[in-house]
């Protein structure tokens, strides 16, 4: 790795790379650029020489993203350039061309591509904040697809109330063998867990939703594992691939609520419902429900589940679904939006809805699939607790 040390070296970067590669890298790290900081340099992207390539870095001091691209480096060094200007210039240069990028001692970045030549005013590269080092004191590795599923099935329940910052992130519980993601906004709770084969140490941390959203955006459909490192009040995600994308985020400090107490220990009634028909019925009923606090009422009549919604402005909605029922008949109301949020992310044919009484939480779980004949199904690794609404 070429590490710039002297100021002269910092002001002498000179490299050539494909326009597509540097444009995509600028877009990748650009999501960490600060839009409202009092520090002008945080609206810039840092580009520095590394062995056989360039490392692009952006941070707002809460979140940082870095990305590597192969390049021909003629002179080692580093530069900063305003993220917005650099993105627009690179985005409009000829597509299948090479870009020559360099900087002079006045910190002006020069971008040259075919017959286009731009000079962009920058700031001293040595003033750009360094991303924090995150040692692998606690670390684990999981497949990209598993990480995407963990985030997808929990982030919809993250709180948005800045007055309660501990609820604006996802709780990550790692015990060395199992990884659990938990999110709640006090109206619903989502919990997803998975086994981890490669892990070291144990820790519980709250990761900001923004960091999880950026990670989801950068995960690909390719095979490969995400390495996660925890150290102090920072978390780092290292993505697979030649671009060596790294995301570093500050953790949310504070005590996450005891979510286990919210999950009902047992149930008196259980409905087994086909997931797709339920989703369609709730979506239609929500057209009426949105004019009445999103309220949809569930009632059973034998093996039929009847969904109703009422509105003095629109009228009434009625839907009927065939279900399997255990226990007494059911009458309970839920927020249709909260139902749709969870039904959008459960990848299963049928779901269990476990209930006790109309004012106690309901629990949605995917129905486990039997993989081998004669074997008991694996217990579900996912659940969503929904607080009920008053029926009237």
mmCIF file of C-alpha atoms in Angstrom:
data_model
loop_
_atom_site.group_PDB
_atom_site.id
_atom_site.type_symbol
_atom_site.label_atom_id
_atom_site.label_comp_id
_atom_site.label_asym_id
_atom_site.label_seq_id
_atom_site.Cartn_x
_atom_site.Cartn_y
_atom_site.Cartn_z
ATOM 1 C CA UNK A 1 0.000 0.000 0.000
ATOM 2 C CA UNK A 2 1.283 3.467 -0.888
ATOM 3 C CA UNK A 3 0.883 5.631 2.204
ATOM 4 C CA UNK A 4 1.230 9.381 1.633
ATOM 5 C CA UNK A 5 3.420 10.893 4.322
ATOM 6 C CA UNK A 6 4.822 14.244 3.252
ATOM 7 C CA UNK A 7 2.695 17.218 2.190
ATOM 8 C CA UNK A 8 4.510 17.401 -1.162
ATOM 9 C CA UNK A 9 3.505 13.800 -1.777
ATOM 10 C CA UNK A 10 -0.103 14.529 -0.858
ATOM 11 C CA UNK A 11 -0.264 17.278 -3.459
ATOM 12 C CA UNK A 12 1.138 15.196 -6.293
ATOM 13 C CA UNK A 13 -1.400 12.481 -7.095
ATOM 14 C CA UNK A 14 -1.475 11.498 -10.736
ATOM 15 C CA UNK A 15 -3.414 8.467 -12.005
ATOM 16 C CA UNK A 16 -5.436 7.074 -14.894
ATOM 17 C CA UNK A 17 -8.445 4.761 -14.667
ATOM 18 C CA UNK A 18 -11.620 3.843 -16.590
ATOM 19 C CA UNK A 19 -14.324 6.530 -16.326
ATOM 20 C CA UNK A 20 -16.980 3.934 -15.438
ATOM 21 C CA UNK A 21 -14.933 2.582 -12.514
ATOM 22 C CA UNK A 22 -14.211 5.936 -10.882
ATOM 23 C CA UNK A 23 -17.753 7.236 -11.507
ATOM 24 C CA UNK A 24 -19.322 4.188 -9.840
ATOM 25 C CA UNK A 25 -16.855 4.443 -6.947
ATOM 26 C CA UNK A 26 -17.707 8.117 -6.418
ATOM 27 C CA UNK A 27 -21.401 7.182 -6.362
ATOM 28 C CA UNK A 28 -20.718 4.375 -3.887
ATOM 29 C CA UNK A 29 -18.922 6.515 -1.310
ATOM 30 C CA UNK A 30 -21.004 9.620 -2.031
ATOM 31 C CA UNK A 31 -23.826 8.381 0.191
ATOM 32 C CA UNK A 32 -21.623 9.109 3.220
ATOM 33 C CA UNK A 33 -20.997 12.724 2.215
ATOM 34 C CA UNK A 34 -22.378 15.259 4.655
ATOM 35 C CA UNK A 35 -24.949 17.659 3.256
ATOM 36 C CA UNK A 36 -25.295 19.912 6.299
ATOM 37 C CA UNK A 37 -21.904 19.955 8.018
ATOM 38 C CA UNK A 38 -20.219 23.143 9.218
ATOM 39 C CA UNK A 39 -16.941 21.603 8.000
ATOM 40 C CA UNK A 40 -16.602 22.305 4.238
ATOM 41 C CA UNK A 41 -14.217 19.372 3.747
ATOM 42 C CA UNK A 42 -16.977 16.901 4.674
ATOM 43 C CA UNK A 43 -18.753 17.813 1.429
ATOM 44 C CA UNK A 44 -15.674 16.445 -0.388
ATOM 45 C CA UNK A 45 -14.452 12.997 -1.370
ATOM 46 C CA UNK A 46 -10.895 11.952 -0.566
ATOM 47 C CA UNK A 47 -9.013 10.093 -3.309
ATOM 48 C CA UNK A 48 -5.627 8.623 -2.429
ATOM 49 C CA UNK A 49 -3.175 6.327 -4.147
ATOM 50 C CA UNK A 50 -2.825 2.733 -3.039
ATOM 51 C CA UNK A 51 -0.897 -0.128 -4.554
ATOM 52 C CA UNK A 52 -2.032 -0.517 -8.168
ATOM 53 C CA UNK A 53 -5.089 1.645 -7.611
ATOM 54 C CA UNK A 54 -7.031 4.395 -5.889
ATOM 55 C CA UNK A 55 -8.953 4.406 -2.613
ATOM 56 C CA UNK A 56 -11.978 6.737 -2.464
ATOM 57 C CA UNK A 57 -13.288 7.754 0.966
ATOM 58 C CA UNK A 58 -16.231 9.820 2.218
ATOM 59 C CA UNK A 59 -17.463 10.418 5.760
ATOM 60 C CA UNK A 60 -19.767 12.674 7.763
ATOM 61 C CA UNK A 61 -18.036 11.554 11.014
ATOM 62 C CA UNK A 62 -20.983 9.264 11.836
ATOM 63 C CA UNK A 63 -20.803 7.052 8.731
ATOM 64 C CA UNK A 64 -17.862 6.414 6.435
ATOM 65 C CA UNK A 65 -17.617 4.478 3.159
ATOM 66 C CA UNK A 66 -14.464 3.587 1.264
ATOM 67 C CA UNK A 67 -13.975 1.883 -2.080
ATOM 68 C CA UNK A 68 -10.947 0.723 -4.118
ATOM 69 C CA UNK A 69 -10.570 0.796 -7.889
ATOM 70 C CA UNK A 70 -7.673 -0.477 -10.020
ATOM 71 C CA UNK A 71 -5.742 2.362 -11.675
ATOM 72 C CA UNK A 72 -2.403 3.235 -13.228
ATOM 73 C CA UNK A 73 -0.736 5.411 -10.597
ATOM 74 C CA UNK A 74 1.986 7.631 -12.046
ATOM 75 C CA UNK A 75 2.545 9.634 -8.864
ATOM 76 C CA UNK A 76 1.454 8.642 -5.353
ATOM 77 C CA UNK A 77 -0.483 11.156 -3.292
ATOM 78 C CA UNK A 78 -4.006 12.255 -2.430
ATOM 79 C CA UNK A 79 -6.611 14.909 -3.242
ATOM 80 C CA UNK A 80 -10.071 16.047 -2.228
ATOM 81 C CA UNK A 81 -12.794 17.306 -4.529
ATOM 82 C CA UNK A 82 -16.412 18.403 -3.919
ATOM 83 C CA UNK A 83 -18.557 15.261 -4.160
ATOM 84 C CA UNK A 84 -21.425 16.831 -6.083
ATOM 85 C CA UNK A 85 -19.256 18.514 -8.712
ATOM 86 C CA UNK A 86 -17.042 15.464 -9.174
ATOM 87 C CA UNK A 87 -20.075 13.173 -9.544
ATOM 88 C CA UNK A 88 -21.703 15.416 -12.164
ATOM 89 C CA UNK A 89 -18.517 15.872 -14.190
ATOM 90 C CA UNK A 90 -17.660 12.161 -14.225
ATOM 91 C CA UNK A 91 -21.277 11.239 -14.961
ATOM 92 C CA UNK A 92 -21.280 13.297 -18.144
ATOM 93 C CA UNK A 93 -17.891 12.321 -19.586
ATOM 94 C CA UNK A 94 -17.673 9.885 -22.537
ATOM 95 C CA UNK A 95 -18.677 6.430 -21.367
ATOM 96 C CA UNK A 96 -16.007 3.997 -22.545
ATOM 97 C CA UNK A 97 -13.009 6.235 -21.955
ATOM 98 C CA UNK A 98 -10.167 6.584 -19.507
ATOM 99 C CA UNK A 99 -9.961 9.476 -17.064
ATOM 100 C CA UNK A 100 -6.686 11.098 -16.032
ATOM 101 C CA UNK A 101 -6.940 12.658 -12.587
ATOM 102 C CA UNK A 102 -4.285 14.754 -10.847
ATOM 103 C CA UNK A 103 -3.841 17.576 -8.337
ATOM 104 C CA UNK A 104 -1.519 20.557 -8.059
ATOM 105 C CA UNK A 105 -0.020 22.317 -5.024
ATOM 106 C CA UNK A 106 -2.996 24.697 -4.842
ATOM 107 C CA UNK A 107 -5.228 21.602 -4.267
ATOM 108 C CA UNK A 108 -6.939 22.009 -7.635
ATOM 109 C CA UNK A 109 -8.041 18.682 -9.090
ATOM 110 C CA UNK A 110 -7.673 18.227 -12.832
ATOM 111 C CA UNK A 111 -9.955 15.753 -14.612
ATOM 112 C CA UNK A 112 -9.054 15.003 -18.212
ATOM 113 C CA UNK A 113 -10.978 12.682 -20.562
ATOM 114 C CA UNK A 114 -10.507 12.704 -24.336
ATOM 115 C CA UNK A 115 -11.101 16.372 -25.299
ATOM 116 C CA UNK A 116 -12.690 17.328 -21.973
ATOM 117 C CA UNK A 117 -10.547 19.063 -19.358
ATOM 118 C CA UNK A 118 -11.843 20.277 -15.979
ATOM 119 C CA UNK A 119 -10.176 21.989 -13.043
ATOM 120 C CA UNK A 120 -12.071 21.553 -9.755
ATOM 121 C CA UNK A 121 -11.117 23.529 -6.662
ATOM 122 C CA UNK A 122 -10.370 21.234 -3.732
ATOM 123 C CA UNK A 123 -9.038 21.368 -0.179
ATOM 124 C CA UNK A 124 -5.859 19.963 1.415
ATOM 125 C CA UNK A 125 -6.031 16.174 1.521
ATOM 126 C CA UNK A 126 -4.167 16.007 4.825
ATOM 127 C CA UNK A 127 -7.076 17.845 6.489
ATOM 128 C CA UNK A 128 -9.573 15.141 5.562
ATOM 129 C CA UNK A 129 -10.699 13.106 8.620
ATOM 130 C CA UNK A 130 -9.384 9.562 8.723
ATOM 131 C CA UNK A 131 -11.852 6.711 9.061
ATOM 132 C CA UNK A 132 -11.579 5.129 12.514
ATOM 133 C CA UNK A 133 -9.663 1.878 12.822
ATOM 134 C CA UNK A 134 -11.946 -0.997 13.792
ATOM 135 C CA UNK A 135 -9.981 -3.936 15.111
ATOM 136 C CA UNK A 136 -11.468 -7.417 14.953
ATOM 137 C CA UNK A 137 -11.773 -7.802 18.739
ATOM 138 C CA UNK A 138 -15.267 -9.120 18.069
ATOM 139 C CA UNK A 139 -15.879 -10.307 14.524
ATOM 140 C CA UNK A 140 -17.925 -12.689 12.408
ATOM 141 C CA UNK A 141 -18.485 -13.561 8.770
ATOM 142 C CA UNK A 142 -21.827 -14.339 7.123
ATOM 143 C CA UNK A 143 -23.015 -14.715 3.507
ATOM 144 C CA UNK A 144 -24.282 -11.584 1.755
ATOM 145 C CA UNK A 145 -27.688 -13.179 1.174
ATOM 146 C CA UNK A 146 -28.109 -13.917 4.897
ATOM 147 C CA UNK A 147 -27.116 -10.371 5.876
ATOM 148 C CA UNK A 148 -29.620 -8.946 3.382
ATOM 149 C CA UNK A 149 -32.376 -11.142 4.831
ATOM 150 C CA UNK A 150 -31.535 -10.114 8.421
ATOM 151 C CA UNK A 151 -31.810 -6.433 7.555
ATOM 152 C CA UNK A 152 -34.823 -6.745 5.243
ATOM 153 C CA UNK A 153 -36.930 -8.602 7.787
ATOM 154 C CA UNK A 154 -36.262 -6.201 10.667
ATOM 155 C CA UNK A 155 -35.572 -2.658 9.462
ATOM 156 C CA UNK A 156 -39.240 -1.831 8.767
ATOM 157 C CA UNK A 157 -39.834 -1.937 12.547
ATOM 158 C CA UNK A 158 -37.073 0.579 13.369
ATOM 159 C CA UNK A 159 -38.316 3.681 15.189
ATOM 160 C CA UNK A 160 -38.074 7.146 13.645
ATOM 161 C CA UNK A 161 -38.522 9.231 16.806
ATOM 162 C CA UNK A 162 -35.219 11.082 17.340
ATOM 163 C CA UNK A 163 -36.258 11.668 20.965
ATOM 164 C CA UNK A 164 -35.644 7.938 21.496
ATOM 165 C CA UNK A 165 -32.388 7.365 19.598
ATOM 166 C CA UNK A 166 -31.881 3.804 20.877
ATOM 167 C CA UNK A 167 -34.936 2.768 18.849
ATOM 168 C CA UNK A 168 -33.625 4.339 15.603
ATOM 169 C CA UNK A 169 -31.246 1.452 15.042
ATOM 170 C CA UNK A 170 -31.189 -2.339 14.851
ATOM 171 C CA UNK A 171 -30.003 -4.233 17.913
ATOM 172 C CA UNK A 172 -27.357 -6.776 16.899
ATOM 173 C CA UNK A 173 -26.938 -9.595 19.418
ATOM 174 C CA UNK A 174 -23.909 -11.823 18.791
ATOM 175 C CA UNK A 175 -22.937 -14.599 21.200
ATOM 176 C CA UNK A 176 -20.202 -16.267 19.159
ATOM 177 C CA UNK A 177 -22.511 -18.807 17.514
ATOM 178 C CA UNK A 178 -25.812 -17.046 16.849
ATOM 179 C CA UNK A 179 -26.516 -13.625 15.366
ATOM 180 C CA UNK A 180 -29.833 -11.934 16.117
ATOM 181 C CA UNK A 181 -31.252 -8.700 14.674
ATOM 182 C CA UNK A 182 -33.985 -6.907 16.652
ATOM 183 C CA UNK A 183 -35.944 -3.745 15.815
ATOM 184 C CA UNK A 184 -38.908 -2.036 17.452
ATOM 185 C CA UNK A 185 -40.776 1.270 17.404
ATOM 186 C CA UNK A 186 -42.905 0.156 20.419
ATOM 187 C CA UNK A 187 -45.883 -0.640 18.137
ATOM 188 C CA UNK A 188 -44.236 -3.700 16.585
ATOM 189 C CA UNK A 189 -41.154 -5.825 17.162
ATOM 190 C CA UNK A 190 -39.229 -7.828 14.552
ATOM 191 C CA UNK A 191 -36.671 -10.499 15.492
ATOM 192 C CA UNK A 192 -34.561 -12.506 13.037
ATOM 193 C CA UNK A 193 -31.760 -14.911 13.954
ATOM 194 C CA UNK A 194 -29.192 -17.065 12.157
ATOM 195 C CA UNK A 195 -26.312 -19.384 12.964
ATOM 196 C CA UNK A 196 -22.763 -18.094 12.471
ATOM 197 C CA UNK A 197 -20.026 -20.571 11.550
ATOM 198 C CA UNK A 198 -17.079 -18.157 11.657
ATOM 199 C CA UNK A 199 -17.153 -15.883 14.687
ATOM 200 C CA UNK A 200 -14.968 -14.516 17.442
ATOM 201 C CA UNK A 201 -16.078 -12.975 20.758
ATOM 202 C CA UNK A 202 -19.569 -11.760 21.702
ATOM 203 C CA UNK A 203 -21.244 -8.354 21.965
ATOM 204 C CA UNK A 204 -24.611 -6.561 21.818
ATOM 205 C CA UNK A 205 -24.669 -3.285 19.867
ATOM 206 C CA UNK A 206 -27.210 -0.918 18.293
ATOM 207 C CA UNK A 207 -26.397 -0.134 14.655
ATOM 208 C CA UNK A 208 -27.980 3.014 13.123
ATOM 209 C CA UNK A 209 -30.654 2.268 10.525
ATOM 210 C CA UNK A 210 -28.823 4.512 8.054
ATOM 211 C CA UNK A 211 -25.734 2.279 8.178
ATOM 212 C CA UNK A 212 -27.912 -0.794 7.624
ATOM 213 C CA UNK A 213 -29.650 0.883 4.677
ATOM 214 C CA UNK A 214 -26.314 1.735 3.073
ATOM 215 C CA UNK A 215 -25.096 -1.813 3.630
ATOM 216 C CA UNK A 216 -28.230 -3.201 1.960
ATOM 217 C CA UNK A 217 -27.704 -0.864 -1.001
ATOM 218 C CA UNK A 218 -24.143 -2.129 -1.501
ATOM 219 C CA UNK A 219 -24.770 -5.849 -1.024
ATOM 220 C CA UNK A 220 -24.835 -7.707 -4.328
ATOM 221 C CA UNK A 221 -26.624 -10.860 -5.415
ATOM 222 C CA UNK A 222 -23.264 -12.566 -5.891
ATOM 223 C CA UNK A 223 -21.922 -15.201 -3.566
ATOM 224 C CA UNK A 224 -19.401 -14.119 -0.987
ATOM 225 C CA UNK A 225 -19.283 -13.251 2.680
ATOM 226 C CA UNK A 226 -19.547 -10.007 4.612
ATOM 227 C CA UNK A 227 -16.974 -9.584 7.382
ATOM 228 C CA UNK A 228 -18.230 -7.655 10.414
ATOM 229 C CA UNK A 229 -15.879 -6.134 13.007
ATOM 230 C CA UNK A 230 -16.821 -4.512 16.314
ATOM 231 C CA UNK A 231 -14.480 -2.395 18.378
ATOM 232 C CA UNK A 232 -15.291 0.300 20.922
ATOM 233 C CA UNK A 233 -18.187 2.384 19.622
ATOM 234 C CA UNK A 234 -17.602 1.543 15.940
ATOM 235 C CA UNK A 235 -18.705 -1.200 13.548
ATOM 236 C CA UNK A 236 -17.123 -2.066 10.199
ATOM 237 C CA UNK A 237 -18.614 -4.059 7.338
ATOM 238 C CA UNK A 238 -16.143 -5.374 4.740
ATOM 239 C CA UNK A 239 -17.834 -6.482 1.536
ATOM 240 C CA UNK A 240 -16.495 -9.111 -0.879
ATOM 241 C CA UNK A 241 -15.324 -8.208 -4.367
ATOM 242 C CA UNK A 242 -12.459 -6.420 -6.066
ATOM 243 C CA UNK A 243 -13.721 -2.997 -4.961
ATOM 244 C CA UNK A 244 -12.995 -3.839 -1.303
ATOM 245 C CA UNK A 245 -15.935 -1.713 -0.125
ATOM 246 C CA UNK A 246 -15.852 -0.894 3.587
ATOM 247 C CA UNK A 247 -18.552 0.775 5.677
ATOM 248 C CA UNK A 248 -17.680 2.177 9.088
ATOM 249 C CA UNK A 249 -20.381 3.488 11.406
ATOM 250 C CA UNK A 250 -20.568 4.901 14.888
ATOM 251 C CA UNK A 251 -22.824 2.803 17.126
ATOM 252 C CA UNK A 252 -25.835 4.151 19.032
ATOM 253 C CA UNK A 253 -25.090 4.301 22.738
ATOM 254 C CA UNK A 254 -27.700 3.343 25.325
ATOM 255 C CA UNK A 255 -29.664 0.389 26.657
ATOM 256 C CA UNK A 256 -32.020 -1.297 24.188
ATOM 257 C CA UNK A 257 -35.367 -2.315 25.754
ATOM 258 C CA UNK A 258 -35.714 -5.886 27.031
ATOM 259 C CA UNK A 259 -37.402 -7.210 23.899
ATOM 260 C CA UNK A 260 -37.827 -10.735 25.277
ATOM 261 C CA UNK A 261 -40.465 -9.479 27.726
ATOM 262 C CA UNK A 262 -42.592 -8.219 24.821
ATOM 263 C CA UNK A 263 -42.788 -11.633 23.124
ATOM 264 C CA UNK A 264 -45.765 -13.601 24.550
ATOM 265 C CA UNK A 265 -44.618 -16.836 26.171
ATOM 266 C CA UNK A 266 -47.701 -18.775 25.040
ATOM 267 C CA UNK A 267 -50.941 -18.453 23.124
ATOM 268 C CA UNK A 268 -54.531 -19.692 23.440
ATOM 269 C CA UNK A 269 -55.461 -19.317 19.768
ATOM 270 C CA UNK A 270 -53.579 -19.931 16.536
ATOM 271 C CA UNK A 271 -54.566 -19.190 12.964
ATOM 272 C CA UNK A 272 -52.635 -20.755 10.082
ATOM 273 C CA UNK A 273 -53.171 -18.419 7.138
ATOM 274 C CA UNK A 274 -51.957 -18.530 3.501
ATOM 275 C CA UNK A 275 -49.573 -15.574 3.299
ATOM 276 C CA UNK A 276 -50.254 -14.337 -0.258
ATOM 277 C CA UNK A 277 -54.082 -14.242 0.040
ATOM 278 C CA UNK A 278 -53.773 -12.503 3.418
ATOM 279 C CA UNK A 279 -51.441 -9.887 1.967
ATOM 280 C CA UNK A 280 -53.815 -9.224 -0.943
ATOM 281 C CA UNK A 281 -56.851 -8.995 1.348
ATOM 282 C CA UNK A 282 -55.148 -6.606 3.783
ATOM 283 C CA UNK A 283 -53.914 -4.454 0.892
ATOM 284 C CA UNK A 284 -57.448 -4.084 -0.459
ATOM 285 C CA UNK A 285 -59.000 -3.489 2.963
ATOM 286 C CA UNK A 286 -56.383 -0.837 3.708
ATOM 287 C CA UNK A 287 -57.960 1.375 1.016
ATOM 288 C CA UNK A 288 -60.843 1.874 3.435
ATOM 289 C CA UNK A 289 -58.805 1.450 6.646
ATOM 290 C CA UNK A 290 -56.508 4.376 5.923
ATOM 291 C CA UNK A 291 -59.420 6.740 6.583
ATOM 292 C CA UNK A 292 -59.905 5.163 10.034
ATOM 293 C CA UNK A 293 -56.441 5.001 11.665
ATOM 294 C CA UNK A 294 -55.455 2.056 9.387
ATOM 295 C CA UNK A 295 -57.674 -0.249 11.495
ATOM 296 C CA UNK A 296 -58.516 -3.696 10.071
ATOM 297 C CA UNK A 297 -60.582 -6.068 12.220
ATOM 298 C CA UNK A 298 -59.932 -9.829 12.159
ATOM 299 C CA UNK A 299 -62.853 -12.107 13.072
ATOM 300 C CA UNK A 300 -63.125 -15.847 12.635
ATOM 301 C CA UNK A 301 -66.194 -17.882 11.892
ATOM 302 C CA UNK A 302 -65.148 -21.515 12.055
ATOM 303 C CA UNK A 303 -62.452 -22.004 9.418
ATOM 304 C CA UNK A 304 -63.058 -18.610 7.820
ATOM 305 C CA UNK A 305 -61.116 -15.452 8.633
ATOM 306 C CA UNK A 306 -63.162 -12.307 7.934
ATOM 307 C CA UNK A 307 -61.369 -8.969 7.537
ATOM 308 C CA UNK A 308 -63.400 -5.774 7.793
ATOM 309 C CA UNK A 309 -62.648 -2.061 7.732
ATOM 310 C CA UNK A 310 -64.984 0.899 8.095
ATOM 311 C CA UNK A 311 -64.785 4.562 7.203
ATOM 312 C CA UNK A 312 -67.398 7.289 7.444
ATOM 313 C CA UNK A 313 -65.731 8.921 4.427
ATOM 314 C CA UNK A 314 -65.366 5.900 2.108
ATOM 315 C CA UNK A 315 -67.594 3.058 3.321
ATOM 316 C CA UNK A 316 -66.917 -0.568 4.272
ATOM 317 C CA UNK A 317 -64.507 -3.324 3.272
ATOM 318 C CA UNK A 318 -65.122 -7.076 3.608
ATOM 319 C CA UNK A 319 -62.631 -9.844 2.843
ATOM 320 C CA UNK A 320 -62.786 -13.572 3.548
ATOM 321 C CA UNK A 321 -59.965 -16.151 3.686
ATOM 322 C CA UNK A 322 -59.975 -19.880 4.434
ATOM 323 C CA UNK A 323 -57.759 -20.628 7.458
ATOM 324 C CA UNK A 324 -56.939 -23.345 9.960
ATOM 325 C CA UNK A 325 -57.981 -22.396 13.489
ATOM 326 C CA UNK A 326 -56.822 -23.750 16.836
ATOM 327 C CA UNK A 327 -58.665 -22.531 19.936
ATOM 328 C CA UNK A 328 -61.698 -20.276 20.262
ATOM 329 C CA UNK A 329 -62.945 -17.797 17.673
ATOM 330 C CA UNK A 330 -60.870 -14.662 17.211
ATOM 331 C CA UNK A 331 -61.767 -10.970 17.274
ATOM 332 C CA UNK A 332 -58.891 -8.499 17.178
ATOM 333 C CA UNK A 333 -57.851 -5.345 15.272
ATOM 334 C CA UNK A 334 -54.457 -4.482 13.770
ATOM 335 C CA UNK A 335 -52.897 -1.575 11.906
ATOM 336 C CA UNK A 336 -53.063 -2.513 8.213
ATOM 337 C CA UNK A 337 -49.774 -0.765 7.394
ATOM 338 C CA UNK A 338 -47.935 -2.728 10.086
ATOM 339 C CA UNK A 339 -49.457 -5.968 8.770
ATOM 340 C CA UNK A 340 -48.386 -5.183 5.206
ATOM 341 C CA UNK A 341 -44.855 -4.264 6.314
ATOM 342 C CA UNK A 342 -44.295 -7.731 7.745
ATOM 343 C CA UNK A 343 -46.210 -9.575 5.010
ATOM 344 C CA UNK A 344 -43.948 -7.886 2.449
ATOM 345 C CA UNK A 345 -40.858 -9.574 3.930
ATOM 346 C CA UNK A 346 -41.997 -13.046 5.028
ATOM 347 C CA UNK A 347 -40.848 -15.465 2.350
ATOM 348 C CA UNK A 348 -43.182 -18.346 3.085
ATOM 349 C CA UNK A 349 -46.369 -20.013 1.892
ATOM 350 C CA UNK A 350 -48.228 -19.916 5.207
ATOM 351 C CA UNK A 351 -47.968 -17.975 8.449
ATOM 352 C CA UNK A 352 -49.025 -18.601 12.026
ATOM 353 C CA UNK A 353 -50.859 -15.834 13.873
ATOM 354 C CA UNK A 354 -50.681 -16.614 17.596
ATOM 355 C CA UNK A 355 -53.111 -14.782 19.885
ATOM 356 C CA UNK A 356 -54.369 -14.719 23.458
ATOM 357 C CA UNK A 357 -56.906 -11.926 24.007
ATOM 358 C CA UNK A 358 -57.972 -8.850 21.959
ATOM 359 C CA UNK A 359 -55.788 -6.383 23.894
ATOM 360 C CA UNK A 360 -52.604 -8.471 24.000
ATOM 361 C CA UNK A 361 -49.988 -8.632 21.218
ATOM 362 C CA UNK A 362 -50.287 -11.022 18.297
ATOM 363 C CA UNK A 363 -47.255 -12.888 16.979
ATOM 364 C CA UNK A 364 -46.706 -13.606 13.284
ATOM 365 C CA UNK A 365 -44.329 -16.455 12.412
ATOM 366 C CA UNK A 366 -43.603 -18.217 9.111
ATOM 367 C CA UNK A 367 -44.873 -21.805 9.179
ATOM 368 C CA UNK A 368 -41.777 -24.035 9.182
ATOM 369 C CA UNK A 369 -41.311 -26.195 6.106
ATOM 370 C CA UNK A 370 -40.591 -29.909 6.479
ATOM 371 C CA UNK A 371 -37.402 -30.521 4.478
ATOM 372 C CA UNK A 372 -37.245 -34.326 4.831
ATOM 373 C CA UNK A 373 -40.078 -36.779 5.151
ATOM 374 C CA UNK A 374 -40.538 -38.023 8.693
ATOM 375 C CA UNK A 375 -38.416 -35.254 10.227
ATOM 376 C CA UNK A 376 -39.760 -32.489 12.456
ATOM 377 C CA UNK A 377 -39.643 -29.051 10.795
ATOM 378 C CA UNK A 378 -36.940 -26.607 11.847
ATOM 379 C CA UNK A 379 -38.318 -23.969 14.243
ATOM 380 C CA UNK A 380 -38.868 -20.568 12.639
ATOM 381 C CA UNK A 381 -35.957 -18.123 12.939
ATOM 382 C CA UNK A 382 -38.253 -15.123 12.500
ATOM 383 C CA UNK A 383 -41.134 -13.495 14.325
ATOM 384 C CA UNK A 384 -42.957 -10.187 14.385
ATOM 385 C CA UNK A 385 -44.964 -9.014 17.383
ATOM 386 C CA UNK A 386 -47.833 -6.604 16.598
ATOM 387 C CA UNK A 387 -49.634 -4.532 19.201
ATOM 388 C CA UNK A 388 -53.424 -4.659 18.648
ATOM 389 C CA UNK A 389 -55.733 -1.685 18.226
ATOM 390 C CA UNK A 390 -59.015 -0.978 19.990
ATOM 391 C CA UNK A 391 -61.773 -2.630 17.967
ATOM 392 C CA UNK A 392 -64.185 0.282 18.419
#
